[in-house]
Structure formats: C-alpha cells, structure tokens
Amino acid sequence: MAILKNVELFFAKLDPKKPNATFDTENPTWEVQIRTRDKAVAKSWKDMHLNVRPDEDESGVYYKANLKKKSKKRDGTPQNPVNLVGGNLAAIDPSTLGNGSIGNVRIYQYEYNVAGRTGTASMLMDVQVTTLREYTPKPREDAFEMTEMEVIKVADNQQIDAEDFVEDDLDF
C-alpha cells in the first residue's frame, strides 16, 4: 500500500451508500480527484504509474489524477467502501467534504495482465482529511419556498365522472 500525502481533494464521491453510477450502473465506483501544483510531486505520482495530467485554472497549472474503487469485486460480492476519516481518525460525513480540502490518500497497487496489456493499477482505499473545506450547499435561486398546502381526502372507491369537468375554450 502507498500513501500519497498532502494532496488536494476534488470531486469526491465517497458516500458508502451512494457510489457514483454515472459511468457504470452495474458496478458504481467511489472516487476522488487528487491535485498538486508541485511538478516534483506530479512526477512522483507518474513514477507510481498514476495517470497524471496537467490542467490549468485561474491560479496556474496544476496536475491531477483520478483514483477509484469499484463497489463490487469481480465475482459480484460487495467491496468495503472507501474509509473517510479526519486527522484524529474519526469518521467524516462524506457530504461535507468540499473541493480544495487537503488530505492523505491510501492506495493499493497491483500488477495486471489483461488481453496482452500489462501495467500497474491503483485502487483507492482510504482518505484522511487534514484540512477540511466544509461543503455547504447553497439554496437554489429557483427553489420552492414554504407555502400552505390543502389536503382533501378521497376514498379509494370514489369515481370521478367526466361530466364534472368543464373544458375551457383554450386556443392553442
């Protein structure tokens, strides 16, 4: 196992009950994107066979790699979810982990040989947050607001006659 220290965490999908099914509905994944602005750190990740890519934002160039863990093993049995803990090793609610949080990431690496292709794969195992940028969703501008609601009880066997409804003359 390897531990990547002091990485920036982005786009974390680590809720044990809701792995990301966007790309694979049969075997959803827990995942996180790790980032660094240090070229030497990015090179060390690349030397560990991580798929590191450069990108750019308003602050300049950064390097990123995506780490994942499938929710099911090859035989279909469930995997243990990715552990998300704080510096004190107490569990953290995954819904509070905001982009730009800092932490340590533990990965499991293994060699593979599939259909003549060989290499080293990495599986996300644990995330330890050392600086939490707490995510708080802001309310939508077009969200519903509280309003009164009328409840009319209708019996299951009650029928509604079509004659009870009057059609308006609507020009469409």
Coordinates of N, CA, C and O in Angstrom, one line a residue:
M1 N 0.9 -1.2 0.0 CA 0.0 0.0 0.0 C 0.9 1.2 0.0 O 2.0 1.2 0.6
A2 N 0.4 2.3 -0.6 CA 1.1 3.5 -0.7 C 0.2 4.6 -0.2 O -1.0 4.6 -0.3
I3 N 0.8 5.6 0.5 CA 0.1 6.8 1.0 C 0.6 8.0 0.3 O 1.8 8.3 0.2
L4 N -0.3 8.7 -0.4 CA 0.0 10.0 -1.0 C -0.3 11.1 0.0 O -1.5 11.2 0.4
K5 N 0.7 11.9 0.4 CA 0.4 12.9 1.4 C 0.2 14.3 0.9 O 0.7 14.7 -0.1
N6 N -0.6 15.0 1.7 CA -0.9 16.4 1.4 C -1.4 16.7 0.0 O -0.8 17.6 -0.7
V7 N -2.3 15.9 -0.5 CA -2.9 16.1 -1.8 C -4.2 17.0 -1.6 O -4.8 17.0 -0.6
E8 N -4.5 17.8 -2.7 CA -5.7 18.5 -2.7 C -6.8 17.5 -3.2 O -6.6 16.7 -4.1
L9 N -8.0 17.6 -2.6 CA -9.1 16.6 -2.9 C -10.2 17.4 -3.7 O -10.6 18.4 -3.2
F10 N -10.6 16.8 -4.8 CA -11.7 17.4 -5.6 C -12.7 16.4 -6.0 O -12.3 15.2 -6.3
F11 N -13.9 16.8 -6.2 CA -15.0 15.9 -6.8 C -15.1 14.6 -6.1 O -15.3 13.5 -6.8
A12 N -15.0 14.6 -4.8 CA -15.1 13.3 -4.0 C -16.5 12.7 -4.1 O -17.5 13.4 -3.8
K13 N -16.6 11.5 -4.4 CA -17.8 10.7 -4.3 C -17.5 9.5 -3.5 O -17.2 8.4 -3.9
L14 N -17.7 9.7 -2.1 CA -17.2 8.7 -1.2 C -18.3 8.2 -0.2 O -18.0 7.6 0.7
D15 N -19.6 8.6 -0.5 CA -20.7 8.1 0.3 C -20.8 6.6 0.2 O -21.0 6.1 -0.9
P16 N -20.6 5.9 1.3 CA -20.7 4.4 1.2 C -22.0 3.9 0.6 O -22.0 2.8 0.0
K17 N -23.1 4.6 0.8 CA -24.4 4.1 0.3 C -24.6 4.6 -1.1 O -25.6 4.1 -1.8
K18 N -23.9 5.5 -1.6 CA -24.2 6.1 -3.0 C -22.9 6.2 -3.8 O -22.5 7.3 -4.1
P19 N -22.3 5.1 -4.2 CA -21.1 5.2 -5.1 C -21.6 5.8 -6.5 O -22.8 5.8 -6.8
N20 N -20.7 6.4 -7.2 CA -21.0 7.1 -8.5 C -21.3 6.0 -9.6 O -20.5 5.2 -10.0
A21 N -22.6 6.1 -10.1 CA -23.0 5.2 -11.1 C -23.1 5.9 -12.5 O -23.7 5.3 -13.4
T22 N -22.5 7.0 -12.6 CA -22.6 7.8 -13.9 C -22.0 7.0 -15.1 O -22.6 6.9 -16.2
F23 N -20.9 6.3 -14.9 CA -20.2 5.6 -16.0 C -20.5 4.1 -16.0 O -20.2 3.4 -17.0
D24 N -20.9 3.5 -14.9 CA -21.2 2.1 -14.8 C -22.3 1.8 -13.8 O -22.0 1.8 -12.6
T25 N -23.5 1.6 -14.3 CA -24.6 1.4 -13.4 C -24.5 0.0 -12.7 O -25.1 -0.2 -11.6
E26 N -23.9 -1.0 -13.3 CA -23.8 -2.3 -12.7 C -22.7 -2.4 -11.6 O -22.9 -3.2 -10.7
N27 N -21.7 -1.6 -11.7 CA -20.6 -1.6 -10.7 C -20.1 -0.2 -10.5 O -19.1 0.2 -10.9
P28 N -20.9 0.6 -9.7 CA -20.6 2.0 -9.5 C -19.3 2.1 -8.7 O -18.8 1.1 -8.0
T29 N -18.7 3.3 -8.7 CA -17.4 3.5 -8.0 C -17.4 4.6 -7.0 O -18.1 5.6 -7.1
W30 N -16.5 4.5 -6.0 CA -16.2 5.6 -5.1 C -15.0 6.2 -5.7 O -14.1 5.5 -6.2
E31 N -14.9 7.5 -5.7 CA -13.8 8.1 -6.4 C -13.4 9.5 -5.8 O -14.2 10.1 -5.2
V32 N -12.2 10.0 -6.2 CA -11.8 11.3 -5.8 C -10.7 11.7 -6.8 O -10.0 10.8 -7.3
Q33 N -10.6 13.0 -7.1 CA -9.6 13.5 -7.9 C -8.5 14.1 -7.0 O -8.9 14.9 -6.1
I34 N -7.2 13.8 -7.1 CA -6.2 14.4 -6.4 C -5.4 15.4 -7.2 O -5.3 15.2 -8.4
R35 N -5.0 16.5 -6.6 CA -4.3 17.5 -7.3 C -3.1 18.0 -6.6 O -3.0 17.9 -5.3
T36 N -2.1 18.5 -7.3 CA -1.0 19.2 -6.8 C -0.5 20.2 -7.8 O -0.7 20.1 -9.0
R37 N 0.2 21.3 -7.3 CA 0.8 22.3 -8.2 C 2.3 22.1 -8.2 O 3.0 22.7 -9.0
D38 N 2.8 21.1 -7.4 CA 4.2 20.8 -7.4 C 4.6 19.8 -8.5 O 4.1 18.7 -8.5
K39 N 5.4 20.2 -9.4 CA 5.8 19.4 -10.5 C 6.6 18.1 -10.1 O 6.4 17.0 -10.6
A40 N 7.4 18.3 -9.0 CA 8.1 17.1 -8.5 C 7.1 16.1 -7.9 O 7.3 14.9 -8.1
V41 N 6.1 16.5 -7.2 CA 5.1 15.6 -6.7 C 4.4 14.9 -7.8 O 4.1 13.7 -7.8
A42 N 4.0 15.7 -8.8 CA 3.3 15.1 -10.0 C 4.2 14.0 -10.7 O 3.7 13.0 -11.1
K43 N 5.5 14.3 -10.7 CA 6.4 13.3 -11.3 C 6.5 12.0 -10.4 O 6.5 10.9 -11.0
S44 N 6.5 12.2 -9.1 CA 6.5 11.0 -8.2 C 5.2 10.2 -8.4 O 5.3 9.0 -8.4
W45 N 4.1 10.9 -8.6 CA 2.8 10.1 -8.9 C 2.9 9.4 -10.2 O 2.5 8.2 -10.3
K46 N 3.5 10.0 -11.2 CA 3.7 9.4 -12.5 C 4.6 8.2 -12.4 O 4.4 7.1 -13.0
D47 N 5.7 8.3 -11.6 CA 6.6 7.2 -11.4 C 5.9 6.0 -10.7 O 6.3 4.9 -10.8
M48 N 4.8 6.3 -10.0 CA 4.0 5.3 -9.3 C 2.9 4.7 -10.2 O 2.1 4.0 -9.8
H49 N 3.0 5.1 -11.5 CA 2.1 4.6 -12.6 C 0.7 5.2 -12.4 O -0.3 4.6 -12.9
L50 N 0.5 6.4 -11.8 CA -0.8 7.0 -11.8 C -0.9 7.8 -13.1 O 0.0 8.3 -13.7
N51 N -2.1 7.9 -13.6 CA -2.4 8.6 -14.8 C -2.5 10.1 -14.5 O -3.6 10.7 -14.3
V52 N -1.4 10.8 -14.5 CA -1.3 12.2 -14.1 C -1.4 13.1 -15.4 O -0.8 12.8 -16.4
R53 N -2.3 14.1 -15.3 CA -2.5 15.0 -16.4 C -2.4 16.4 -16.0 O -2.9 16.8 -14.9
P54 N -1.8 17.3 -16.8 CA -1.8 18.7 -16.4 C -3.1 19.4 -16.8 O -3.8 19.0 -17.7
D55 N -3.4 20.4 -16.0 CA -4.6 21.2 -16.3 C -4.3 22.6 -15.8 O -3.2 22.9 -15.3
E56 N -5.2 23.6 -16.1 CA -4.9 24.9 -15.7 C -6.2 25.6 -15.2 O -7.3 25.3 -15.7
D57 N -6.1 26.4 -14.2 CA -7.2 27.2 -13.7 C -6.7 28.7 -13.5 O -5.6 29.0 -14.0
E58 N -7.4 29.5 -12.9 CA -7.1 30.9 -12.7 C -5.8 31.1 -12.0 O -5.1 32.2 -12.1
S59 N -5.4 30.1 -11.2 CA -4.1 30.2 -10.4 C -2.9 29.7 -11.1 O -1.8 29.7 -10.5
G60 N -3.1 29.1 -12.2 CA -2.0 28.5 -13.0 C -2.2 27.0 -13.2 O -3.2 26.5 -13.2
V61 N -1.0 26.4 -13.5 CA -1.0 24.9 -13.9 C -1.1 24.1 -12.6 O -0.5 24.4 -11.6
Y62 N -1.9 23.0 -12.7 CA -1.9 22.0 -11.7 C -1.9 20.6 -12.3 O -2.1 20.5 -13.5
Y63 N -1.6 19.6 -11.5 CA -1.5 18.2 -12.0 C -2.6 17.4 -11.3 O -2.7 17.6 -10.1
K64 N -3.3 16.6 -12.0 CA -4.4 15.8 -11.4 C -4.4 14.4 -11.8 O -3.8 14.0 -12.8
A65 N -4.9 13.5 -10.9 CA -5.1 12.1 -11.2 C -6.4 11.7 -10.5 O -6.7 12.2 -9.4
N66 N -7.1 10.8 -11.1 CA -8.4 10.3 -10.6 C -8.1 8.9 -10.0 O -7.5 8.1 -10.6
L67 N -8.6 8.7 -8.8 CA -8.5 7.4 -8.1 C -9.9 6.9 -7.8 O -10.8 7.6 -7.4
K68 N -10.0 5.6 -8.0 CA -11.4 4.9 -7.9 C -11.3 3.6 -7.2 O -10.2 3.0 -7.1
K69 N -12.4 3.2 -6.7 CA -12.6 1.8 -6.2 C -14.0 1.4 -6.6 O -15.0 2.0 -6.3
K70 N -14.1 0.2 -7.3 CA -15.4 -0.3 -7.7 C -16.1 -0.8 -6.4 O -15.5 -1.3 -5.5
S71 N -17.4 -0.8 -6.5 CA -18.3 -1.2 -5.4 C -18.4 -2.7 -5.3 O -18.8 -3.2 -4.2
K72 N -18.1 -3.4 -6.4 CA -18.2 -4.9 -6.4 C -16.9 -5.5 -6.9 O -16.2 -4.9 -7.8
K73 N -16.6 -6.6 -6.3 CA -15.4 -7.4 -6.8 C -15.8 -8.1 -8.1 O -17.0 -8.1 -8.5
R74 N -14.8 -8.7 -8.7 CA -15.1 -9.4 -10.0 C -16.2 -10.5 -9.9 O -17.0 -10.7 -10.8
D75 N -16.2 -11.1 -8.7 CA -17.2 -12.2 -8.5 C -18.6 -11.7 -8.1 O -19.5 -12.4 -7.9
G76 N -18.7 -10.3 -8.0 CA -20.0 -9.7 -7.8 C -20.3 -9.4 -6.3 O -21.3 -8.8 -5.9
T77 N -19.4 -9.9 -5.4 CA -19.6 -9.6 -4.0 C -19.2 -8.1 -3.7 O -18.4 -7.6 -4.4
P78 N -19.9 -7.6 -2.7 CA -19.6 -6.1 -2.4 C -18.2 -5.9 -1.9 O -17.7 -6.7 -1.1
Q79 N -17.6 -4.8 -2.3 CA -16.3 -4.3 -1.7 C -16.6 -3.5 -0.5 O -17.7 -2.9 -0.3
N80 N -15.6 -3.4 0.4 CA -15.7 -2.4 1.5 C -15.6 -1.0 0.9 O -14.8 -0.8 0.0
P81 N -16.4 -0.1 1.4 CA -16.4 1.3 0.9 C -15.0 1.9 1.3 O -14.3 1.5 2.2
V82 N -14.7 3.1 0.7 CA -13.6 3.8 1.0 C -13.8 4.5 2.3 O -14.8 5.1 2.6
N83 N -12.8 4.4 3.2 CA -12.9 5.0 4.5 C -12.6 6.5 4.4 O -11.6 6.8 3.8
L84 N -13.4 7.3 5.0 CA -13.1 8.8 5.0 C -13.0 9.2 6.5 O -14.0 9.1 7.2
V85 N -11.8 9.6 6.9 CA -11.6 10.0 8.3 C -10.9 11.3 8.4 O -10.3 11.8 7.4
G86 N -10.9 11.9 9.6 CA -10.2 13.2 9.8 C -8.8 12.9 10.3 O -8.4 11.7 10.5
G87 N -8.1 13.9 10.7 CA -6.8 13.8 11.2 C -6.7 13.0 12.5 O -5.8 12.3 12.8
N88 N -7.8 13.0 13.3 CA -7.9 12.3 14.5 C -8.5 10.8 14.3 O -8.8 10.1 15.3
L89 N -8.6 10.4 13.1 CA -9.1 9.1 12.6 C -10.6 8.9 12.9 O -11.1 7.7 12.8
A90 N -11.3 9.9 13.3 CA -12.8 9.8 13.4 C -13.4 10.0 12.1 O -12.9 10.7 11.2
A91 N -14.5 9.2 11.8 CA -15.2 9.2 10.6 C -15.7 10.6 10.2 O -16.1 11.4 11.1
I92 N -15.7 11.0 8.9 CA -16.2 12.3 8.5 C -17.4 12.0 7.5 O -17.4 11.0 6.7
D93 N -18.4 12.8 7.6 CA -19.6 12.7 6.7 C -19.1 13.1 5.3 O -18.6 14.2 5.1
P94 N -19.2 12.1 4.4 CA -18.7 12.4 3.0 C -19.4 13.6 2.3 O -18.8 14.2 1.5
S95 N -20.6 13.9 2.8 CA -21.3 15.1 2.1 C -20.7 16.4 2.5 O -21.1 17.4 1.9
T96 N -19.8 16.4 3.5 CA -19.2 17.7 4.0 C -17.9 17.9 3.3 O -17.3 19.0 3.5
L97 N -17.3 17.0 2.6 CA -16.0 17.1 2.0 C -16.1 18.0 0.8 O -16.6 17.6 -0.3
G98 N -15.5 19.2 0.9 CA -15.6 20.2 -0.2 C -14.3 20.2 -1.0 O -13.2 19.8 -0.6
N99 N -14.4 20.7 -2.3 CA -13.3 20.8 -3.2 C -12.2 21.7 -2.5 O -12.5 22.7 -1.9
G100 N -11.0 21.3 -2.7 CA -9.9 22.0 -2.1 C -9.4 21.6 -0.7 O -8.5 22.1 -0.2
S101 N -10.2 20.6 -0.2 CA -9.7 20.0 1.1 C -8.4 19.4 0.9 O -8.0 19.0 -0.2
I102 N -7.6 19.2 2.0 CA -6.3 18.7 1.9 C -6.3 17.4 2.7 O -6.9 17.3 3.7
G103 N -5.6 16.4 2.2 CA -5.5 15.1 3.0 C -4.5 14.1 2.4 O -3.7 14.4 1.6
N104 N -4.5 13.0 3.0 CA -3.6 11.9 2.7 C -4.5 10.8 2.1 O -5.6 10.6 2.5
V105 N -4.0 10.1 1.0 CA -4.8 9.1 0.3 C -4.0 7.8 0.3 O -2.8 7.8 -0.1
R106 N -4.7 6.7 0.7 CA -4.0 5.4 0.7 C -4.6 4.7 -0.5 O -5.8 4.6 -0.7
I107 N -3.6 4.1 -1.3 CA -4.0 3.3 -2.5 C -3.3 2.0 -2.4 O -2.3 1.8 -1.8
Y108 N -4.0 1.0 -3.0 CA -3.5 -0.3 -3.2 C -3.1 -0.4 -4.7 O -3.9 -0.1 -5.6
Q109 N -1.8 -0.9 -4.9 CA -1.4 -1.0 -6.3 C -1.1 -2.5 -6.6 O -0.6 -3.2 -5.7
Y110 N -1.4 -2.9 -7.8 CA -1.2 -4.3 -8.2 C -0.9 -4.4 -9.7 O -1.3 -3.5 -10.5
E111 N -0.1 -5.4 -10.1 CA 0.2 -5.6 -11.5 C -1.0 -6.3 -12.1 O -1.7 -7.1 -11.5
Y112 N -1.2 -6.0 -13.4 CA -2.2 -6.7 -14.1 C -1.7 -7.1 -15.5 O -0.7 -6.6 -16.0
N113 N -2.3 -8.1 -16.1 CA -2.0 -8.6 -17.4 C -3.4 -9.1 -18.0 O -3.9 -10.2 -17.7
V114 N -4.0 -8.2 -18.8 CA -5.3 -8.5 -19.4 C -5.2 -8.3 -20.9 O -4.9 -7.3 -21.4
A115 N -5.6 -9.4 -21.6 CA -5.6 -9.4 -23.0 C -4.3 -8.9 -23.6 O -4.3 -8.1 -24.6
G116 N -3.2 -9.3 -23.0 CA -1.9 -8.9 -23.5 C -1.4 -7.5 -23.1 O -0.3 -7.1 -23.4
R117 N -2.3 -6.8 -22.4 CA -1.9 -5.5 -21.9 C -1.4 -5.6 -20.4 O -2.1 -6.3 -19.6
T118 N -0.3 -5.1 -20.1 CA 0.2 -5.2 -18.7 C 0.4 -3.8 -18.1 O 0.5 -2.8 -18.9
G119 N 0.5 -3.7 -16.8 CA 0.7 -2.5 -16.2 C 0.5 -2.6 -14.7 O 0.4 -3.7 -14.1
T120 N 0.4 -1.4 -14.1 CA 0.2 -1.3 -12.6 C -1.1 -0.5 -12.4 O -1.2 0.6 -12.9
A121 N -2.1 -1.1 -11.7 CA -3.3 -0.5 -11.4 C -3.3 0.0 -10.0 O -2.6 -0.5 -9.2
S122 N -4.1 1.1 -9.7 CA -4.2 1.6 -8.4 C -5.7 1.6 -8.0 O -6.5 2.0 -8.8
M123 N -5.9 1.3 -6.7 CA -7.3 1.3 -6.2 C -7.3 2.2 -4.9 O -6.5 2.0 -4.0
L124 N -8.2 3.1 -4.9 CA -8.4 3.9 -3.8 C -8.9 3.1 -2.6 O -9.8 2.3 -2.7
M125 N -8.3 3.3 -1.4 CA -8.6 2.6 -0.2 C -9.2 3.5 0.9 O -10.2 3.2 1.4
D126 N -8.4 4.5 1.3 CA -8.8 5.4 2.4 C -8.4 6.8 2.1 O -7.5 7.1 1.4
V127 N -9.2 7.7 2.7 CA -8.8 9.1 2.6 C -8.8 9.7 4.0 O -9.8 9.5 4.8
Q128 N -7.7 10.4 4.4 CA -7.6 11.0 5.7 C -7.6 12.5 5.4 O -6.6 13.0 4.7
V129 N -8.5 13.3 5.9 CA -8.6 14.7 5.7 C -7.8 15.4 6.8 O -8.1 15.2 8.0
T130 N -6.9 16.3 6.4 CA -6.1 17.1 7.3 C -6.6 18.5 7.4 O -6.4 19.2 8.4
T131 N -7.1 19.0 6.3 CA -7.7 20.3 6.2 C -9.1 20.2 5.5 O -9.1 19.9 4.3
L132 N -10.1 20.4 6.2 CA -11.5 20.2 5.7 C -12.0 21.5 5.2 O -12.2 22.5 6.0
R133 N -12.3 21.6 3.9 CA -13.0 22.8 3.4 C -14.5 22.3 3.3 O -14.9 21.5 2.4
E134 N -15.2 22.6 4.4 CA -16.6 22.1 4.5 C -17.5 22.6 3.4 O -17.6 23.7 3.2
Y135 N -18.1 21.6 2.8 CA -19.1 21.9 1.7 C -20.5 22.1 2.4 O -21.0 21.3 3.1
T136 N -21.1 23.2 2.0 CA -22.4 23.5 2.5 C -23.2 23.9 1.2 O -22.9 25.0 0.6
P137 N -24.2 23.1 0.8 CA -24.9 23.5 -0.4 C -25.6 24.8 -0.3 O -26.3 25.0 0.8
K138 N -25.5 25.7 -1.3 CA -26.3 26.9 -1.2 C -27.7 26.7 -1.8 O -27.8 25.9 -2.7
P139 N -28.7 27.4 -1.3 CA -30.0 27.1 -1.8 C -30.1 27.6 -3.3 O -29.5 28.6 -3.6
R140 N -30.9 26.9 -4.0 CA -31.1 27.3 -5.4 C -31.9 28.6 -5.5 O -32.8 28.8 -4.7
E141 N -31.7 29.4 -6.5 CA -32.4 30.6 -6.7 C -33.9 30.3 -7.1 O -34.8 31.1 -6.8
D142 N -34.1 29.2 -7.8 CA -35.4 28.9 -8.3 C -36.0 27.8 -7.4 O -36.9 27.1 -7.9
A143 N -35.6 27.6 -6.2 CA -36.1 26.6 -5.3 C -37.5 26.9 -4.8 O -37.9 28.1 -4.8
F144 N -38.3 25.9 -4.5 CA -39.6 26.2 -3.9 C -39.4 26.8 -2.5 O -38.4 26.7 -1.8
E145 N -40.4 27.6 -2.1 CA -40.4 28.1 -0.8 C -41.6 27.5 0.0 O -42.5 27.0 -0.6
M146 N -41.6 27.6 1.3 CA -42.7 27.1 2.1 C -44.0 27.7 1.8 O -44.0 29.0 1.6
T147 N -45.0 27.0 1.7 CA -46.4 27.5 1.4 C -47.4 26.6 2.1 O -47.1 25.4 2.4
E148 N -48.6 27.1 2.2 CA -49.6 26.3 2.8 C -50.1 25.2 1.8 O -50.0 25.4 0.6
M149 N -50.6 24.1 2.3 CA -51.0 23.0 1.5 C -52.4 22.5 2.0 O -52.5 22.3 3.2
E150 N -53.3 22.4 1.0 CA -54.6 21.9 1.4 C -54.6 20.4 1.1 O -54.1 19.9 0.1
V151 N -55.2 19.6 2.0 CA -55.3 18.2 1.9 C -56.8 17.8 1.8 O -57.6 18.2 2.7
I152 N -57.2 17.1 0.7 CA -58.5 16.7 0.5 C -58.5 15.2 0.5 O -57.8 14.6 -0.3
K153 N -59.2 14.6 1.4 CA -59.2 13.1 1.5 C -60.2 12.6 0.5 O -61.4 13.0 0.4
V154 N -59.8 11.6 -0.3 CA -60.6 11.0 -1.3 C -60.6 9.5 -1.0 O -59.6 8.9 -0.8
A155 N -61.8 8.9 -1.0 CA -61.9 7.4 -0.8 C -61.4 6.7 -2.0 O -61.5 7.1 -3.1
D156 N -60.8 5.5 -1.8 CA -60.3 4.7 -2.8 C -61.4 4.3 -3.9 O -61.1 4.2 -5.1
N157 N -62.6 4.1 -3.4 CA -63.6 3.6 -4.3 C -64.4 4.8 -5.0 O -65.4 4.6 -5.7
Q158 N -64.0 6.0 -4.8 CA -64.7 7.1 -5.3 C -64.3 7.3 -6.8 O -63.2 7.2 -7.2
Q159 N -65.4 7.5 -7.6 CA -65.2 7.6 -9.0 C -65.4 9.1 -9.4 O -66.2 9.8 -8.8
I160 N -64.6 9.5 -10.4 CA -64.8 10.9 -10.8 C -65.4 10.8 -12.2 O -64.9 10.1 -13.1
D161 N -66.6 11.5 -12.4 CA -67.3 11.5 -13.7 C -66.7 12.6 -14.6 O -66.4 13.7 -14.2
A162 N -66.6 12.2 -15.8 CA -66.0 13.1 -16.8 C -66.9 14.4 -17.0 O -66.5 15.4 -17.3
E163 N -68.2 14.2 -16.7 CA -69.1 15.4 -16.8 C -68.9 16.4 -15.8 O -69.3 17.6 -15.9
D164 N -68.2 16.0 -14.7 CA -67.9 17.0 -13.6 C -66.8 18.0 -14.1 O -66.7 19.1 -13.5
F165 N -66.1 17.7 -15.1 CA -65.1 18.6 -15.6 C -65.6 19.4 -16.8 O -66.1 18.8 -17.8
V166 N -65.4 20.7 -16.8 CA -65.8 21.5 -17.9 C -64.6 22.0 -18.7 O -63.6 22.5 -18.1
E167 N -64.6 21.8 -20.0 CA -63.4 22.2 -20.8 C -63.5 23.7 -21.0 O -64.5 24.2 -21.4
D168 N -62.4 24.3 -20.8 CA -62.3 25.7 -21.1 C -62.0 25.9 -22.6 O -61.4 25.0 -23.3
D169 N -62.4 27.0 -23.2 CA -62.1 27.2 -24.6 C -60.7 27.8 -24.6 O -60.5 29.0 -24.4
L170 N -59.7 27.0 -24.9 CA -58.3 27.4 -24.9 C -57.9 27.4 -26.4 O -58.0 26.4 -27.1
D171 N -57.3 28.4 -26.8 CA -56.7 28.5 -28.2 C -55.3 28.1 -28.1 O -54.4 28.9 -27.7
F172 N -54.9 27.0 -28.7 CA -53.5 26.6 -28.7 C -53.1 26.5 -30.1 O -53.7 26.2 -31.1

